mmCIF file of C-alpha atoms in Angstrom:
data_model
loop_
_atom_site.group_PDB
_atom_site.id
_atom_site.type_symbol
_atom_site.label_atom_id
_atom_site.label_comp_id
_atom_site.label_asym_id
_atom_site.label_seq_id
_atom_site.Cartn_x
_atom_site.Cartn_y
_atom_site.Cartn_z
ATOM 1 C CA UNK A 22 125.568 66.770 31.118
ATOM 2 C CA UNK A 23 128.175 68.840 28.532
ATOM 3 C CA UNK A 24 127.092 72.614 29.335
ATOM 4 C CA UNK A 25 127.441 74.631 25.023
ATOM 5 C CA UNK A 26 125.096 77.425 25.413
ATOM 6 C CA UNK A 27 123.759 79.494 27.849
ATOM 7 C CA UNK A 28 120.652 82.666 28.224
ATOM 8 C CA UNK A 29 121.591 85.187 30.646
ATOM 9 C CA UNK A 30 118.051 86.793 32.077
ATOM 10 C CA UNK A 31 119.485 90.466 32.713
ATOM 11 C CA UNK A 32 121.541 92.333 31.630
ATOM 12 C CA UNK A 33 122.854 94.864 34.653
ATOM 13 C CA UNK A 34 125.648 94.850 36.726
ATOM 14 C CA UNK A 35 125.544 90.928 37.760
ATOM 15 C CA UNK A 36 123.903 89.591 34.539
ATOM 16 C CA UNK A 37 126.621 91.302 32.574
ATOM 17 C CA UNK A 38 129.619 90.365 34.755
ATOM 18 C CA UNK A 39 127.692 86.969 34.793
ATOM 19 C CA UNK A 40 127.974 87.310 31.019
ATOM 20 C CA UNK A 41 131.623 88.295 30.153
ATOM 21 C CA UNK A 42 133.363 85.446 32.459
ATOM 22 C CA UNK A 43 131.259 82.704 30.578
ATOM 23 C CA UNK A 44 132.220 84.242 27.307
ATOM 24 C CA UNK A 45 135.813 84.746 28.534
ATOM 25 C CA UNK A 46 135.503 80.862 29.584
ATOM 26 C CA UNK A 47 134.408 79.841 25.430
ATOM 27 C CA UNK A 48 130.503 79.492 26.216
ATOM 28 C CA UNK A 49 128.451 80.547 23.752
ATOM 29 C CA UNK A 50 126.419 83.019 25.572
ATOM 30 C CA UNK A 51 122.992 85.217 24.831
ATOM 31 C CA UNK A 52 122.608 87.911 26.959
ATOM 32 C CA UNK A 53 118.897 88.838 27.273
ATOM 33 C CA UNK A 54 116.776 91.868 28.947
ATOM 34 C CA UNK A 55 113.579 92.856 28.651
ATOM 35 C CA UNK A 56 114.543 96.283 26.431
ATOM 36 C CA UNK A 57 116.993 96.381 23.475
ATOM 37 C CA UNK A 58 118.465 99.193 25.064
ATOM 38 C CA UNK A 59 119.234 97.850 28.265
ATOM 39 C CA UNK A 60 121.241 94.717 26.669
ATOM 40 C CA UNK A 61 123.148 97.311 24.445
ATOM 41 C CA UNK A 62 123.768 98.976 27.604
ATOM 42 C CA UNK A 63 125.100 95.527 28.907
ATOM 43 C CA UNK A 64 127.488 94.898 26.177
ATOM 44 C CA UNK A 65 128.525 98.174 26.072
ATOM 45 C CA UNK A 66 129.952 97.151 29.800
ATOM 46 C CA UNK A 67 131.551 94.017 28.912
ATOM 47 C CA UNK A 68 133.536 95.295 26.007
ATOM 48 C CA UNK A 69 134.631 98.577 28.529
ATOM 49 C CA UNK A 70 135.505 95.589 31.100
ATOM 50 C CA UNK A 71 137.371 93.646 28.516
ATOM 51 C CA UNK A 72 139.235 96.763 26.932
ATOM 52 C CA UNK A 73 140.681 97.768 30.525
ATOM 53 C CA UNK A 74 142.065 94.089 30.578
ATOM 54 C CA UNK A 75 143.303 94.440 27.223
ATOM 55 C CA UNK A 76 145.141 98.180 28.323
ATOM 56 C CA UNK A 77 146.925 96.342 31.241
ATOM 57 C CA UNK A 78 147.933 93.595 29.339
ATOM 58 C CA UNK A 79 146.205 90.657 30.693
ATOM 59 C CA UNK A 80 144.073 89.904 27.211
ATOM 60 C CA UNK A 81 144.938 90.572 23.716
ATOM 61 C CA UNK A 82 142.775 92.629 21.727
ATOM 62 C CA UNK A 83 142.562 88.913 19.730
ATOM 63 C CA UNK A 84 140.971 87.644 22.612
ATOM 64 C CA UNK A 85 138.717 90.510 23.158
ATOM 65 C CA UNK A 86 136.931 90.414 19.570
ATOM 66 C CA UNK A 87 136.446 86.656 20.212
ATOM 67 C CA UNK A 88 135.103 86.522 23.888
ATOM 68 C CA UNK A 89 132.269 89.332 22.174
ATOM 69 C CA UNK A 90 131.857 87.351 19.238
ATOM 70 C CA UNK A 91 131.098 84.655 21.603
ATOM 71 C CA UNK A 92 128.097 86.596 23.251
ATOM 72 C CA UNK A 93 124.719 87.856 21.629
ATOM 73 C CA UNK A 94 121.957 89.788 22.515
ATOM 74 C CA UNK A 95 118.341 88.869 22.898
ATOM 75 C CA UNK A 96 115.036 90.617 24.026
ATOM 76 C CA UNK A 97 112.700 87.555 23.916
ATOM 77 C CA UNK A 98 112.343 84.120 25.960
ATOM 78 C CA UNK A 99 112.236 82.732 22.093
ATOM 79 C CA UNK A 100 115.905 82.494 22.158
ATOM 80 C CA UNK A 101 115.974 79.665 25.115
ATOM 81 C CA UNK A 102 114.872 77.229 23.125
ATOM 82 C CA UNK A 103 118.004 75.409 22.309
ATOM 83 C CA UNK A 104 120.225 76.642 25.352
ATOM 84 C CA UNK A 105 121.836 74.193 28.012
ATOM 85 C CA UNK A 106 121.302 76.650 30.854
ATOM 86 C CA UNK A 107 119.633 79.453 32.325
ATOM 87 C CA UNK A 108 120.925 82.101 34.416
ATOM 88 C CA UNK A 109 118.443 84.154 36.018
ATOM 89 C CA UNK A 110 119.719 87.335 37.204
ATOM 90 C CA UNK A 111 116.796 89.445 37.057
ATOM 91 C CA UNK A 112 115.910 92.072 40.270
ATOM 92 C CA UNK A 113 115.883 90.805 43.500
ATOM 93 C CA UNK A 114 111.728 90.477 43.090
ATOM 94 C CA UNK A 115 110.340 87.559 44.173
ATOM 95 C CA UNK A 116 106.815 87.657 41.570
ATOM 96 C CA UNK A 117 109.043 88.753 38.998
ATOM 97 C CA UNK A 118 111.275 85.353 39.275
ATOM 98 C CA UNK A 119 108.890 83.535 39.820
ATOM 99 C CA UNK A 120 107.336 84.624 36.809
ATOM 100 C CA UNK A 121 110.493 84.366 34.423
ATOM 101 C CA UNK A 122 110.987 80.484 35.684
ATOM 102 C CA UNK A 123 107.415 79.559 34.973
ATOM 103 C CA UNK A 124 107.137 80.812 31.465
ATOM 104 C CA UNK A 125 111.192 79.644 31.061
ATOM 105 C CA UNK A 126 110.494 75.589 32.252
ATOM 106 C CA UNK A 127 107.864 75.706 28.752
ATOM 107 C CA UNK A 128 110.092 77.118 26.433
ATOM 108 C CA UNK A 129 113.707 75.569 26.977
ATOM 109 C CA UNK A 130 114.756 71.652 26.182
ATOM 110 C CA UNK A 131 113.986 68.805 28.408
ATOM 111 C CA UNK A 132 117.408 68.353 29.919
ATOM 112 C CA UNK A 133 118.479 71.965 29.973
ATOM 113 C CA UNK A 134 118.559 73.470 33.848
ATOM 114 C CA UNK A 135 117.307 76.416 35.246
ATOM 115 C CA UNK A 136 119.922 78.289 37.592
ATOM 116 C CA UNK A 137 119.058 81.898 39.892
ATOM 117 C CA UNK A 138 121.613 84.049 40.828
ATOM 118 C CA UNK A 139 119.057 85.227 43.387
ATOM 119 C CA UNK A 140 121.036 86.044 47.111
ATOM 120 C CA UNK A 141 118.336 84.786 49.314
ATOM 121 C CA UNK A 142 114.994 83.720 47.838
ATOM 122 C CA UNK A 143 113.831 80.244 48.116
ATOM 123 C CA UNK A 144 115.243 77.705 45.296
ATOM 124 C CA UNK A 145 112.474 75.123 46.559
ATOM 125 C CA UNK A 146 109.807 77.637 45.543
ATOM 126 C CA UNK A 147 110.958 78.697 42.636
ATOM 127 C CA UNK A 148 111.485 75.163 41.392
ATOM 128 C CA UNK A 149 107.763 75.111 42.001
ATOM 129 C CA UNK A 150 106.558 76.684 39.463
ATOM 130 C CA UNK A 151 107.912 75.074 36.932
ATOM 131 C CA UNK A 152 108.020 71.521 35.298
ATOM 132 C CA UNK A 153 111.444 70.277 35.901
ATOM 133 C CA UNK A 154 111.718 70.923 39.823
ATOM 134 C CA UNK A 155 114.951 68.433 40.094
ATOM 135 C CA UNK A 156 116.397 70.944 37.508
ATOM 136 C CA UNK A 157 116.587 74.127 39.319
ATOM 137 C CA UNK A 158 119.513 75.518 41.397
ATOM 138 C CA UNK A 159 120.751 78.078 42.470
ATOM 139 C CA UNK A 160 123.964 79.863 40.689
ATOM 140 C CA UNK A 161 125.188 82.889 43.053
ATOM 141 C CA UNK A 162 127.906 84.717 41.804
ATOM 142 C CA UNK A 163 129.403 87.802 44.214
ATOM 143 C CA UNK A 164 130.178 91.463 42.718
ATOM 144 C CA UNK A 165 132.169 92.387 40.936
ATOM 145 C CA UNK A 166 131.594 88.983 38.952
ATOM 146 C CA UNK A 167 134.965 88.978 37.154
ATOM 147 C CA UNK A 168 136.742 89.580 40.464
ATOM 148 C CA UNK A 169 134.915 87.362 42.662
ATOM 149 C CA UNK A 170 135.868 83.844 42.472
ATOM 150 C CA UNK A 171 132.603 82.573 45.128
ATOM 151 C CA UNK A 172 130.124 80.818 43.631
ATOM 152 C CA UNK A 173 126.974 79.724 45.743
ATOM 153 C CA UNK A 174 125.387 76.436 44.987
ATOM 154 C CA UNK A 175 122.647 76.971 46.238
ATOM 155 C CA UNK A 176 120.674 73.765 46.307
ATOM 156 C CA UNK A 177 116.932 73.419 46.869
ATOM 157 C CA UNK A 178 115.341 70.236 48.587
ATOM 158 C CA UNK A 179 114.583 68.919 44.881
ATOM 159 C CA UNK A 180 117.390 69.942 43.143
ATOM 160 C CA UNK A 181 118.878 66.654 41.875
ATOM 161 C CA UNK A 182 122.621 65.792 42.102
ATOM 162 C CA UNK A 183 123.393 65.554 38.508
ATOM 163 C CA UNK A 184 122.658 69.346 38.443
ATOM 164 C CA UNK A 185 124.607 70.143 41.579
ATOM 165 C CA UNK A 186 127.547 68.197 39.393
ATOM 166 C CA UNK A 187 127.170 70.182 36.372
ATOM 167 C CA UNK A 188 126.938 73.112 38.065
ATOM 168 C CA UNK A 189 130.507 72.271 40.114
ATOM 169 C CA UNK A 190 131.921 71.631 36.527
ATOM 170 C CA UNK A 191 130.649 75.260 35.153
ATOM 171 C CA UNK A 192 132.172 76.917 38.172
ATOM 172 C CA UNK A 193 135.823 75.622 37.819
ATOM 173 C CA UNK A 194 136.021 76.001 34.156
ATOM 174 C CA UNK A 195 134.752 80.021 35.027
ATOM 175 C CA UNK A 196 138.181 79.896 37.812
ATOM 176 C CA UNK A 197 135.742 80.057 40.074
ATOM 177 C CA UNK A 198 135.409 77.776 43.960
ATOM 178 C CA UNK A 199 132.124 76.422 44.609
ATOM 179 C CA UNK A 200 130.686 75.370 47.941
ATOM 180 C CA UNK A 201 127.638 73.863 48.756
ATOM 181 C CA UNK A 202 125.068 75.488 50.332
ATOM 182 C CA UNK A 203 121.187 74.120 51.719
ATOM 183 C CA UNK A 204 118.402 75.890 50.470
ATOM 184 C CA UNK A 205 117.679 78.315 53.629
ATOM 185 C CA UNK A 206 116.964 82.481 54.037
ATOM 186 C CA UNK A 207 120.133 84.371 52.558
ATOM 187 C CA UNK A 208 121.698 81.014 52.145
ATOM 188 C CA UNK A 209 125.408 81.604 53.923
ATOM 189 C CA UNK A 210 127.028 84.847 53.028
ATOM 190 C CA UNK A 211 124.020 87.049 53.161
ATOM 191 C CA UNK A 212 122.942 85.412 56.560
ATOM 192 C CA UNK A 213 126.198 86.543 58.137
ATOM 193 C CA UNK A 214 127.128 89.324 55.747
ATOM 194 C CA UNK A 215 124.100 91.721 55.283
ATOM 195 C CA UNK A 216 123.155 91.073 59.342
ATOM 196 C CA UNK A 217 126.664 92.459 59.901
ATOM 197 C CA UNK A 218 125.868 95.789 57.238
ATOM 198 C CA UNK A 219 122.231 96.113 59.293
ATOM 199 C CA UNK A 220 124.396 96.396 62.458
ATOM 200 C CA UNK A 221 126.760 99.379 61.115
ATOM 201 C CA UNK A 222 123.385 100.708 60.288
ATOM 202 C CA UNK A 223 122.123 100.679 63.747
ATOM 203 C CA UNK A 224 125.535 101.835 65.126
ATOM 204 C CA UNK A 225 125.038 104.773 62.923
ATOM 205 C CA UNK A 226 121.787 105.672 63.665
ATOM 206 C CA UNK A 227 122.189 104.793 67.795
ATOM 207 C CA UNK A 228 124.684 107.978 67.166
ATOM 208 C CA UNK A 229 127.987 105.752 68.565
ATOM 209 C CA UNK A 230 130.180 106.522 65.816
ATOM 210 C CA UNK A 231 130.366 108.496 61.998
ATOM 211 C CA UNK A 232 129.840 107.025 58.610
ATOM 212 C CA UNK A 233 133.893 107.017 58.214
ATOM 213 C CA UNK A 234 134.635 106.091 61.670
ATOM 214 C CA UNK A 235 132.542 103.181 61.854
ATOM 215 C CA UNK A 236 133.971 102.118 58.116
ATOM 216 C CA UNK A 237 137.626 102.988 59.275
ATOM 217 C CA UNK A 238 137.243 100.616 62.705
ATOM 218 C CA UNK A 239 135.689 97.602 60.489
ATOM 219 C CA UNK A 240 138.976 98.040 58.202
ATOM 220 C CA UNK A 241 141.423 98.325 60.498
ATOM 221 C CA UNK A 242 140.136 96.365 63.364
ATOM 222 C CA UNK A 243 138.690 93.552 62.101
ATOM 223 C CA UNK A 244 140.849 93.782 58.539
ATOM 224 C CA UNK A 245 138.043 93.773 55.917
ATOM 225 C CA UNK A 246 138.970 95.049 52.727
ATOM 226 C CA UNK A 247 136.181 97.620 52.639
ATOM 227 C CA UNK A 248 133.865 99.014 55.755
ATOM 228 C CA UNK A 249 130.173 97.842 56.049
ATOM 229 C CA UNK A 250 128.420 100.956 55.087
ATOM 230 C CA UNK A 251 130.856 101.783 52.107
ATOM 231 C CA UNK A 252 129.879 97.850 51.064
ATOM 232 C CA UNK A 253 125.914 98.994 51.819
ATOM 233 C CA UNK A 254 126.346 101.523 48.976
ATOM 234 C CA UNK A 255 128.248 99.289 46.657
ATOM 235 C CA UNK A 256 125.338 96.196 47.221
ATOM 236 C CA UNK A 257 122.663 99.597 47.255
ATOM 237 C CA UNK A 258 120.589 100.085 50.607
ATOM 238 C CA UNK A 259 117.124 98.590 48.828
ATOM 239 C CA UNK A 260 118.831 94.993 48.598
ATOM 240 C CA UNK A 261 120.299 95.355 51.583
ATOM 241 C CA UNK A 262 116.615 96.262 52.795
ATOM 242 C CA UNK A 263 115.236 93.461 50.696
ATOM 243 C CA UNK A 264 117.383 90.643 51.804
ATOM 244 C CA UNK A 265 116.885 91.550 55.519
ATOM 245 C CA UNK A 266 113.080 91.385 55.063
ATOM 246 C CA UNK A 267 113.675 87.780 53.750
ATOM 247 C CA UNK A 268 115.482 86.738 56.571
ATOM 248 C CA UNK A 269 113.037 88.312 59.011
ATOM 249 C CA UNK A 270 110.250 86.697 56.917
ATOM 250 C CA UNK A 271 111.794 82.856 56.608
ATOM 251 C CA UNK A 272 113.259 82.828 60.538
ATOM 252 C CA UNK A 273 110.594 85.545 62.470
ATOM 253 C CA UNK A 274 113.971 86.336 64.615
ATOM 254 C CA UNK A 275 113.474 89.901 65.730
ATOM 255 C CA UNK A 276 117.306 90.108 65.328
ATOM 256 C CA UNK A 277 116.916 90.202 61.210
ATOM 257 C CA UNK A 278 114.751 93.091 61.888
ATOM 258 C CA UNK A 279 115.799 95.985 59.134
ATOM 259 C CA UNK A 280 117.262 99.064 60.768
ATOM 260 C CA UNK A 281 114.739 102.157 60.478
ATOM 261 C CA UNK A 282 117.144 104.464 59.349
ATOM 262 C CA UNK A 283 118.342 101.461 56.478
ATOM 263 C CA UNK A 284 114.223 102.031 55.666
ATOM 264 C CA UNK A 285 114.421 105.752 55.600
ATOM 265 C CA UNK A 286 117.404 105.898 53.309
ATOM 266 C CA UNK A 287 115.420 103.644 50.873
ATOM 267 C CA UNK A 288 112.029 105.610 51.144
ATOM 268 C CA UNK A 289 114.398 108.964 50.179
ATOM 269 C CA UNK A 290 115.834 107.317 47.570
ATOM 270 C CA UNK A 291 119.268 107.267 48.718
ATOM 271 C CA UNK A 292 120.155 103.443 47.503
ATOM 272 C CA UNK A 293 124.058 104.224 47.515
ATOM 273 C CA UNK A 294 126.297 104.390 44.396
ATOM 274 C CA UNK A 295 123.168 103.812 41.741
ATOM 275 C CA UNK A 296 121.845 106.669 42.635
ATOM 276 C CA UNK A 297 124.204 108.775 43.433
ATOM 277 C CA UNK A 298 124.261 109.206 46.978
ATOM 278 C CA UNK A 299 123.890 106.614 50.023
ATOM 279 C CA UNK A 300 125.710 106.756 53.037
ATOM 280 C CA UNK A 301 128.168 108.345 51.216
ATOM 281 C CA UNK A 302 127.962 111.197 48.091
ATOM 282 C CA UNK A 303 129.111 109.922 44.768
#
């Protein structure tokens, strides 16, 4: 199926990332939250995105005007009515998607498909709840979404293979790779990636090394770009927190257990860069 027009369900950091590559990529897109001000707030970071792009010469301002002109803003499910896809990319909530894919499946066309950008919840229950489980995938992009060229296909044990195709085709016209990935807890990079993050955690707290020691051995020793709990702050500690309860939910392996001291940074409202201060101040 020929993908025209897609709804964007959120409008934050992924939904809006989500947002400028498939405008930057010609799709028509509608970029939908829940609050008027929070999608203004959305576009407001797309055209900052595309104006840095423009200042270092990689876009014209040409092609700035027309990747906006190809995205509008919506604050009701009304608008999904004649889309060709979905992309969920509400919080990581489980009711609340749940919720958005149920009341979605009645309101969009027959063939259309229904894609999360969730990084570890259950496509197979999801597709559940609504009335075109062979439809639904999911569609996990990485942050920072213009940067990142992962994609997740996520594929749930009804998810049909026409939609796995379509979904392939979407990712290489964003410049994206796609890889294949069975519906299962955190799916592949979370189940090796936020484990990894938990462990800094309890490396921390166990008193072994510093904040900036333990980040400075991850970077130089084992050569990743940026340390664990530096990339804890980026994510923000309550997804971190959140995906680790899903994997010690869906395998009962006391080894996904979440670290208390990742649970006391969350209960004091240190969640990293959103709020200011995590393992590091910002």
């Amino acid at each position: 199926m020929e993908i025209n027009k897609v709804l964007v369900i959120g409008s934050g950091q992924m939904g809006s990332g989500i947002a400028q590559v498939l405008a930057q990529a010609g799709y028509e897109v509608v970029l939908n939250d829940i609050k008027q001000e929070f999608v203004e707030r959305g576009l407001n970071n797309i055209t900052k995105q595309l104006t840095r792009l423009v200042e270092k010469g990689r876009v014209t301002e040409a092609d700035k005007e027309q990747y906006l002109a190809n995205i509008t803003t919506s604050v009701s499910y009304d608008d999904a009515k004649d889309v060709d896809l979905v992309i969920e990319a509400a919080t990581e909530n489980r009711e609340i998607k749940l919720n958005i894919f149920k009341q979605l499946s009645e309101l969009v066309k027959e063939d259309a498909i229904l894609a999360t950008n969730t990084s570890s919840l259950s496509i197979t229950e999801i597709a559940t709840v609504t009335n075109r489980p062979h439809k639904v995938i999911g569609l996990h992009f990485f942050n920072p979404v213009p940067v990142m060229k992962l994609i997740e296909l996520n594929i749930g044990l009804t998810t049909d293979r026409e939609t796995v195709e379509a979904m392939k085709t979407l990712s290489e016209r964003l410049g994206k790779t796609a890889i294949e990935v069975k519906d299962a807890p955190g799916f592949a990079v979370n189940r090796i990636l936020i484990p990894m993050i938990n462990e800094a955690i309890f490396v921390l707290s166990e008193g072994i090394s510093t904040v900036e020691e333990i980040d400075e051995a991850m970077k130089l020793g084992a050569n990743h770009p940026m340390g664990p709990l530096a990339l804890a702050d980026y994510i923000g500690l309550d997804t971190v927190q959140a995906i680790m309860n899903v994997l010690y939910d869906g395998y009962k392996d006391p080894k996904y257990r979440p670290c208390h001291l990742l649970r006391k940074y969350v209960e004091a409202g240190k969640l990293g860069r959103k709020s200011g201060a995590g393992f590091y101040n910002y």
